[in-house]
PDB file of C-alpha atoms in Angstrom:
ATOM      1  CA  GLY A   1       0.000   0.000   0.000  1.00  0.00           C
ATOM      2  CA  GLU A   2       0.854   3.666  -0.146  1.00  0.00           C
ATOM      3  CA  ASN A   3       3.492   5.012   2.234  1.00  0.00           C
ATOM      4  CA  VAL A   4       4.310   8.703   2.676  1.00  0.00           C
ATOM      5  CA  GLU A   5       7.514   9.893   4.317  1.00  0.00           C
ATOM      6  CA  GLN A   6       7.847  13.531   5.437  1.00  0.00           C
ATOM      7  CA  HIS A   7      10.926  15.515   6.470  1.00  0.00           C
ATOM      8  CA  PRO A   8      11.937  17.299   8.574  1.00  0.00           C
ATOM      9  CA  SER A   9       9.872  16.525  11.672  1.00  0.00           C
ATOM     10  CA  THR A  10      10.627  19.970  13.123  1.00  0.00           C
ATOM     11  CA  LEU A  11      11.685  23.192  11.418  1.00  0.00           C
ATOM     12  CA  SER A  12      12.550  26.523  12.992  1.00  0.00           C
ATOM     13  CA  VAL A  13      13.002  29.651  10.875  1.00  0.00           C
ATOM     14  CA  GLN A  14      13.267  33.389  11.425  1.00  0.00           C
ATOM     15  CA  GLU A  15      10.373  35.562  10.358  1.00  0.00           C
ATOM     16  CA  GLY A  16      10.802  36.498   6.710  1.00  0.00           C
ATOM     17  CA  ASP A  17      12.855  33.420   5.831  1.00  0.00           C
ATOM     18  CA  SER A  18      11.646  30.624   3.575  1.00  0.00           C
ATOM     19  CA  ALA A  19      10.618  27.149   4.756  1.00  0.00           C
ATOM     20  CA  VAL A  20      10.692  23.937   2.738  1.00  0.00           C
ATOM     21  CA  ILE A  21       9.072  20.639   3.699  1.00  0.00           C
ATOM     22  CA  LYS A  22       9.640  17.511   1.618  1.00  0.00           C
ATOM     23  CA  CYS A  23       7.641  14.317   1.136  1.00  0.00           C
ATOM     24  CA  THR A  24       8.128  11.095  -0.767  1.00  0.00           C
ATOM     25  CA  TYR A  25       5.475   8.566  -1.689  1.00  0.00           C
ATOM     26  CA  SER A  26       5.692   4.921  -2.688  1.00  0.00           C
ATOM     27  CA  ASP A  27       2.670   4.225  -4.914  1.00  0.00           C
ATOM     28  CA  SER A  28       3.293   5.427  -8.459  1.00  0.00           C
ATOM     29  CA  ALA A  29      -0.478   5.310  -9.075  1.00  0.00           C
ATOM     30  CA  SER A  30      -1.100   8.123  -6.571  1.00  0.00           C
ATOM     31  CA  ASN A  31      -2.482  11.138  -8.377  1.00  0.00           C
ATOM     32  CA  TYR A  32      -3.490  13.765  -5.815  1.00  0.00           C
ATOM     33  CA  PHE A  33      -1.167  15.435  -3.287  1.00  0.00           C
ATOM     34  CA  PRO A  34      -2.651  17.843  -0.735  1.00  0.00           C
ATOM     35  CA  TRP A  35      -1.017  19.753   2.109  1.00  0.00           C
ATOM     36  CA  TYR A  36      -2.800  20.416   5.399  1.00  0.00           C
ATOM     37  CA  LYS A  37      -2.063  22.874   8.181  1.00  0.00           C
ATOM     38  CA  GLN A  38      -3.024  22.095  11.755  1.00  0.00           C
ATOM     39  CA  GLU A  39      -2.867  24.832  14.355  1.00  0.00           C
ATOM     40  CA  LEU A  40      -2.579  23.861  17.999  1.00  0.00           C
ATOM     41  CA  GLY A  41      -5.747  22.209  19.238  1.00  0.00           C
ATOM     42  CA  LYS A  42      -7.508  22.592  15.891  1.00  0.00           C
ATOM     43  CA  ARG A  43      -8.461  20.283  13.067  1.00  0.00           C
ATOM     44  CA  PRO A  44      -6.286  19.939   9.920  1.00  0.00           C
ATOM     45  CA  GLN A  45      -7.277  22.237   7.068  1.00  0.00           C
ATOM     46  CA  LEU A  46      -6.268  22.164   3.409  1.00  0.00           C
ATOM     47  CA  ILE A  47      -3.877  24.913   2.341  1.00  0.00           C
ATOM     48  CA  ILE A  48      -2.880  23.793  -1.165  1.00  0.00           C
ATOM     49  CA  ASP A  49      -3.012  20.703  -3.364  1.00  0.00           C
ATOM     50  CA  ILE A  50      -1.563  19.481  -6.642  1.00  0.00           C
ATOM     51  CA  ARG A  51      -2.564  16.809  -9.109  1.00  0.00           C
ATOM     52  CA  SER A  52      -0.252  14.438 -10.939  1.00  0.00           C
ATOM     53  CA  ASN A  53      -0.644  16.201 -14.290  1.00  0.00           C
ATOM     54  CA  VAL A  54       0.840  19.437 -12.878  1.00  0.00           C
ATOM     55  CA  GLY A  55       4.442  20.070 -11.844  1.00  0.00           C
ATOM     56  CA  GLU A  56       4.011  23.193  -9.761  1.00  0.00           C
ATOM     57  CA  LYS A  57       1.260  25.260  -8.180  1.00  0.00           C
ATOM     58  CA  LYS A  58       1.455  28.568  -6.344  1.00  0.00           C
ATOM     59  CA  ASP A  59      -0.931  30.469  -4.090  1.00  0.00           C
ATOM     60  CA  GLN A  60       0.484  33.737  -2.763  1.00  0.00           C
ATOM     61  CA  ARG A  61       3.341  32.798  -0.366  1.00  0.00           C
ATOM     62  CA  ILE A  62       2.771  29.063  -0.685  1.00  0.00           C
ATOM     63  CA  ALA A  63       3.912  26.815  -3.522  1.00  0.00           C
ATOM     64  CA  VAL A  64       4.011  23.077  -4.076  1.00  0.00           C
ATOM     65  CA  THR A  65       6.196  21.186  -6.550  1.00  0.00           C
ATOM     66  CA  LEU A  66       5.793  17.606  -7.733  1.00  0.00           C
ATOM     67  CA  ASN A  67       8.378  15.293  -9.276  1.00  0.00           C
ATOM     68  CA  LYS A  68       6.514  12.206 -10.443  1.00  0.00           C
ATOM     69  CA  THR A  69       9.623  10.435 -11.657  1.00  0.00           C
ATOM     70  CA  ALA A  70      11.288  10.672  -8.268  1.00  0.00           C
ATOM     71  CA  LYS A  71       7.952  10.330  -6.424  1.00  0.00           C
ATOM     72  CA  HIS A  72       8.479  13.332  -4.231  1.00  0.00           C
ATOM     73  CA  PHE A  73       6.735  16.630  -3.638  1.00  0.00           C
ATOM     74  CA  SER A  74       7.572  19.689  -1.587  1.00  0.00           C
ATOM     75  CA  LEU A  75       5.889  22.616   0.145  1.00  0.00           C
ATOM     76  CA  HIS A  76       7.573  26.012  -0.053  1.00  0.00           C
ATOM     77  CA  ILE A  77       6.543  28.909   2.183  1.00  0.00           C
ATOM     78  CA  THR A  78       8.174  32.269   1.451  1.00  0.00           C
ATOM     79  CA  GLU A  79       8.335  35.362   3.676  1.00  0.00           C
ATOM     80  CA  THR A  80       7.271  33.342   6.702  1.00  0.00           C
ATOM     81  CA  GLN A  81       5.197  34.989   9.411  1.00  0.00           C
ATOM     82  CA  PRO A  82       4.565  33.984  13.046  1.00  0.00           C
ATOM     83  CA  GLU A  83       1.025  32.897  12.105  1.00  0.00           C
ATOM     84  CA  ASP A  84       2.575  30.266   9.808  1.00  0.00           C
ATOM     85  CA  SER A  85       3.659  28.404  12.968  1.00  0.00           C
ATOM     86  CA  ALA A  86       1.740  25.106  12.951  1.00  0.00           C
ATOM     87  CA  VAL A  87       2.060  21.435  12.073  1.00  0.00           C
ATOM     88  CA  TYR A  88       2.015  20.749   8.341  1.00  0.00           C
ATOM     89  CA  PHE A  89       1.018  17.398   6.821  1.00  0.00           C
ATOM     90  CA  CYS A  90       1.539  16.172   3.293  1.00  0.00           C
ATOM     91  CA  ALA A  91      -0.676  13.421   1.905  1.00  0.00           C
ATOM     92  CA  ALA A  92      -1.097  11.237  -1.151  1.00  0.00           C
ATOM     93  CA  SER A  93      -4.282   9.775  -2.566  1.00  0.00           C
ATOM     94  CA  THR A  94      -4.703   6.793  -4.819  1.00  0.00           C
ATOM     95  CA  SER A  95      -7.322   6.739  -7.553  1.00  0.00           C
ATOM     96  CA  TYR A  96     -10.900   5.615  -6.995  1.00  0.00           C
ATOM     97  CA  ASN A  97     -10.144   2.241  -8.583  1.00  0.00           C
ATOM     98  CA  GLN A  98      -7.500   1.673  -5.939  1.00  0.00           C
ATOM     99  CA  GLY A  99      -9.705   2.666  -3.044  1.00  0.00           C
ATOM    100  CA  GLY A 100      -9.013   6.383  -3.023  1.00  0.00           C
ATOM    101  CA  LYS A 101      -7.251   6.200   0.315  1.00  0.00           C
ATOM    102  CA  LEU A 102      -5.714   9.443   1.613  1.00  0.00           C
ATOM    103  CA  ILE A 103      -2.440   8.611   3.369  1.00  0.00           C
ATOM    104  CA  PHE A 104      -0.618  11.241   5.419  1.00  0.00           C
ATOM    105  CA  GLY A 105       3.015  11.855   6.240  1.00  0.00           C
ATOM    106  CA  GLN A 106       4.246  12.123   9.813  1.00  0.00           C
ATOM    107  CA  GLY A 107       3.956  15.905  10.006  1.00  0.00           C
ATOM    108  CA  THR A 108       6.383  18.834  10.313  1.00  0.00           C
ATOM    109  CA  GLU A 109       6.168  21.223  13.234  1.00  0.00           C
ATOM    110  CA  LEU A 110       7.094  24.649  11.865  1.00  0.00           C
ATOM    111  CA  SER A 111       8.097  27.393  14.255  1.00  0.00           C
ATOM    112  CA  VAL A 112       8.526  30.940  12.939  1.00  0.00           C
ATOM    113  CA  LYS A 113      10.425  33.140  15.361  1.00  0.00           C
ATOM    114  CA  PRO A 114       9.737  36.885  15.303  1.00  0.00           C
TER     115      PRO A 114
ATOM    116  CA  ASN B   1     -24.056  23.439   6.738  1.00  0.00           C
ATOM    117  CA  ALA B   2     -22.486  21.958   9.864  1.00  0.00           C
ATOM    118  CA  GLY B   3     -19.777  20.123   7.856  1.00  0.00           C
ATOM    119  CA  VAL B   4     -18.318  17.133   9.729  1.00  0.00           C
ATOM    120  CA  THR B   5     -19.538  16.655  13.291  1.00  0.00           C
ATOM    121  CA  GLN B   6     -17.861  14.314  15.758  1.00  0.00           C
ATOM    122  CA  THR B   7     -19.083  13.318  19.197  1.00  0.00           C
ATOM    123  CA  PRO B   8     -17.948  13.205  21.913  1.00  0.00           C
ATOM    124  CA  LYS B   9     -15.087  15.735  22.105  1.00  0.00           C
ATOM    125  CA  PHE B  10     -13.503  14.062  25.113  1.00  0.00           C
ATOM    126  CA  GLN B  11     -13.839  10.559  26.549  1.00  0.00           C
ATOM    127  CA  VAL B  12     -12.144   8.540  29.270  1.00  0.00           C
ATOM    128  CA  LEU B  13     -12.542   4.769  29.148  1.00  0.00           C
ATOM    129  CA  LYS B  14     -11.373   1.949  31.341  1.00  0.00           C
ATOM    130  CA  THR B  15      -9.420  -0.886  29.781  1.00  0.00           C
ATOM    131  CA  GLY B  16     -11.817  -3.434  28.314  1.00  0.00           C
ATOM    132  CA  GLN B  17     -14.748  -1.083  27.880  1.00  0.00           C
ATOM    133  CA  SER B  18     -16.334  -0.566  24.493  1.00  0.00           C
ATOM    134  CA  MET B  19     -17.646   2.611  22.931  1.00  0.00           C
ATOM    135  CA  THR B  20     -18.661   4.216  19.648  1.00  0.00           C
ATOM    136  CA  LEU B  21     -17.291   7.458  18.278  1.00  0.00           C
ATOM    137  CA  GLN B  22     -19.906   9.181  16.167  1.00  0.00           C
ATOM    138  CA  CYS B  23     -19.254  11.004  12.876  1.00  0.00           C
ATOM    139  CA  ALA B  24     -21.822  12.693  10.680  1.00  0.00           C
ATOM    140  CA  GLN B  25     -21.489  14.900   7.591  1.00  0.00           C
ATOM    141  CA  ASP B  26     -24.128  16.931   5.787  1.00  0.00           C
ATOM    142  CA  MET B  27     -22.236  17.594   2.542  1.00  0.00           C
ATOM    143  CA  ASN B  28     -23.376  14.424   0.728  1.00  0.00           C
ATOM    144  CA  HIS B  29     -19.767  13.252   0.488  1.00  0.00           C
ATOM    145  CA  GLU B  30     -19.164   9.710  -0.690  1.00  0.00           C
ATOM    146  CA  TYR B  31     -15.780   9.231   0.981  1.00  0.00           C
ATOM    147  CA  MET B  32     -15.421   9.067   4.768  1.00  0.00           C
ATOM    148  CA  SER B  33     -12.418   8.062   6.857  1.00  0.00           C
ATOM    149  CA  TRP B  34     -11.247   7.695  10.431  1.00  0.00           C
ATOM    150  CA  TYR B  35      -7.724   8.686  11.483  1.00  0.00           C
ATOM    151  CA  ARG B  36      -5.859   8.615  14.749  1.00  0.00           C
ATOM    152  CA  GLN B  37      -3.239  11.216  15.585  1.00  0.00           C
ATOM    153  CA  ASP B  38      -0.345  10.405  17.880  1.00  0.00           C
ATOM    154  CA  PRO B  39       2.764  12.553  18.526  1.00  0.00           C
ATOM    155  CA  GLY B  40       5.384  11.996  15.835  1.00  0.00           C
ATOM    156  CA  MET B  41       3.166   9.552  13.945  1.00  0.00           C
ATOM    157  CA  GLY B  42       1.086  11.911  11.877  1.00  0.00           C
ATOM    158  CA  LEU B  43      -2.455  10.988  10.896  1.00  0.00           C
ATOM    159  CA  ARG B  44      -2.830   7.242  10.463  1.00  0.00           C
ATOM    160  CA  LEU B  45      -5.777   5.816   8.562  1.00  0.00           C
ATOM    161  CA  ILE B  46      -7.890   3.361  10.586  1.00  0.00           C
ATOM    162  CA  HIS B  47     -10.821   2.559   8.282  1.00  0.00           C
ATOM    163  CA  TYR B  48     -12.390   4.244   5.311  1.00  0.00           C
ATOM    164  CA  SER B  49     -15.508   4.073   3.140  1.00  0.00           C
ATOM    165  CA  VAL B  50     -16.148   5.020  -0.481  1.00  0.00           C
ATOM    166  CA  GLY B  51     -19.926   4.888  -0.138  1.00  0.00           C
ATOM    167  CA  ALA B  52     -22.849   3.520   1.842  1.00  0.00           C
ATOM    168  CA  GLY B  53     -22.426  -0.200   2.458  1.00  0.00           C
ATOM    169  CA  ILE B  54     -18.716  -0.190   1.519  1.00  0.00           C
ATOM    170  CA  THR B  55     -15.888  -0.118   4.061  1.00  0.00           C
ATOM    171  CA  ASP B  56     -12.238  -1.149   4.026  1.00  0.00           C
ATOM    172  CA  GLN B  57      -9.256  -1.278   6.327  1.00  0.00           C
ATOM    173  CA  GLY B  58      -6.615   1.391   6.497  1.00  0.00           C
ATOM    174  CA  GLU B  59      -3.124   1.346   8.009  1.00  0.00           C
ATOM    175  CA  VAL B  60      -4.039   0.550  11.645  1.00  0.00           C
ATOM    176  CA  PRO B  61      -7.440  -1.222  11.724  1.00  0.00           C
ATOM    177  CA  ASN B  62      -6.908  -3.678  14.599  1.00  0.00           C
ATOM    178  CA  GLY B  63      -9.231  -3.136  17.552  1.00  0.00           C
ATOM    179  CA  TYR B  64     -11.684  -0.996  15.580  1.00  0.00           C
ATOM    180  CA  ASN B  65     -14.865  -1.694  13.621  1.00  0.00           C
ATOM    181  CA  VAL B  66     -16.851   0.535  11.276  1.00  0.00           C
ATOM    182  CA  SER B  67     -20.085   0.410   9.316  1.00  0.00           C
ATOM    183  CA  ARG B  68     -21.639   2.747   6.749  1.00  0.00           C
ATOM    184  CA  SER B  69     -25.387   2.226   6.578  1.00  0.00           C
ATOM    185  CA  THR B  70     -26.072   5.758   5.310  1.00  0.00           C
ATOM    186  CA  THR B  71     -24.115   8.355   3.324  1.00  0.00           C
ATOM    187  CA  GLU B  72     -24.183  10.743   6.297  1.00  0.00           C
ATOM    188  CA  ASP B  73     -22.917   8.579   9.178  1.00  0.00           C
ATOM    189  CA  PHE B  74     -19.704   6.659   9.762  1.00  0.00           C
ATOM    190  CA  PRO B  75     -19.361   5.465  13.377  1.00  0.00           C
ATOM    191  CA  LEU B  76     -16.142   3.993  14.755  1.00  0.00           C
ATOM    192  CA  ARG B  77     -16.448   1.252  17.359  1.00  0.00           C
ATOM    193  CA  LEU B  78     -13.791   0.320  19.877  1.00  0.00           C
ATOM    194  CA  LEU B  79     -14.508  -3.277  20.814  1.00  0.00           C
ATOM    195  CA  SER B  80     -12.369  -3.638  23.958  1.00  0.00           C
ATOM    196  CA  ALA B  81     -10.422  -0.468  24.739  1.00  0.00           C
ATOM    197  CA  ALA B  82      -6.687  -0.722  25.431  1.00  0.00           C
ATOM    198  CA  PRO B  83      -4.249   1.962  26.682  1.00  0.00           C
ATOM    199  CA  SER B  84      -2.572   1.838  23.230  1.00  0.00           C
ATOM    200  CA  GLN B  85      -5.786   3.328  21.811  1.00  0.00           C
ATOM    201  CA  THR B  86      -5.281   6.541  23.753  1.00  0.00           C
ATOM    202  CA  SER B  87      -5.157   9.102  20.962  1.00  0.00           C
ATOM    203  CA  VAL B  88      -6.930  11.938  19.189  1.00  0.00           C
ATOM    204  CA  TYR B  89      -9.381  10.610  16.609  1.00  0.00           C
ATOM    205  CA  PHE B  90     -10.432  12.538  13.528  1.00  0.00           C
ATOM    206  CA  CYS B  91     -13.214  11.764  11.108  1.00  0.00           C
ATOM    207  CA  ALA B  92     -12.936  13.200   7.595  1.00  0.00           C
ATOM    208  CA  SER B  93     -15.138  13.294   4.524  1.00  0.00           C
ATOM    209  CA  ARG B  94     -14.437  14.006   0.833  1.00  0.00           C
ATOM    210  CA  ARG B  95     -16.585  14.394  -2.233  1.00  0.00           C
ATOM    211  CA  GLN B  96     -14.340  12.077  -4.259  1.00  0.00           C
ATOM    212  CA  SER B  97     -10.832  10.621  -4.231  1.00  0.00           C
ATOM    213  CA  GLY B  98      -9.134  13.728  -5.577  1.00  0.00           C
ATOM    214  CA  ALA B  99     -10.935  16.307  -3.511  1.00  0.00           C
ATOM    215  CA  GLU B 100     -10.372  18.244  -0.299  1.00  0.00           C
ATOM    216  CA  ALA B 101     -10.887  16.339   2.931  1.00  0.00           C
ATOM    217  CA  PHE B 102     -12.934  18.094   5.619  1.00  0.00           C
ATOM    218  CA  PHE B 103     -12.179  17.079   9.182  1.00  0.00           C
ATOM    219  CA  GLY B 104     -14.312  16.948  12.273  1.00  0.00           C
ATOM    220  CA  GLN B 105     -13.143  18.715  15.422  1.00  0.00           C
ATOM    221  CA  GLY B 106     -11.600  15.551  16.838  1.00  0.00           C
ATOM    222  CA  THR B 107     -12.213  13.292  19.827  1.00  0.00           C
ATOM    223  CA  ARG B 108      -9.575  13.055  22.530  1.00  0.00           C
ATOM    224  CA  LEU B 109      -9.780   9.533  23.962  1.00  0.00           C
ATOM    225  CA  THR B 110      -7.921   8.368  27.049  1.00  0.00           C
ATOM    226  CA  VAL B 111      -7.919   4.704  28.046  1.00  0.00           C
ATOM    227  CA  VAL B 112      -6.825   4.038  31.624  1.00  0.00           C
TER     228      VAL B 112
END
């Protein structure tokens, strides 16, 4: 089955710096790759996603890149702000024919220091 | 719309007790899933469903049962609670396999 590995587990940056979180997946049939942000004590919420037919997607300060050949994808946050501090999860989803399971990585705790 | 509603928010069980975590969604989503969240382990898939009457096992299904008799509801049953099941449980629903997952507010379960 699908396995998603996420690194690093913790990341500390200064306000204004960039942050990069990387994930690898095992199932080459996976075709949807979302990223979720979870603030302390809250539920995870989608911040950006990418599909397998796209190599890069950007939304303001957040961007995601996908390398299907290497089976890895990354989250890039530029000009970080203290409110970006949270736990970030990557995930991979198989197609409907393969059950459509959404499998998450282990999470990255991002701390942005003012 | 209420979205995804989980009950209860907090629960303490004694070892060996059974209970059901409730999950309901009002978005007419076909896909529903249960995850547990433990420190350093991320969100691990327990069971999932792609429609009423269809369920399947996820990454960590042992000790848990599910059923999906309606599109709206997806309860998770703990058959005989163990301390290893102490965790935060999240229910999530999606319209389809390549769509955003919406999470409930979570249930913090402690087994003593």
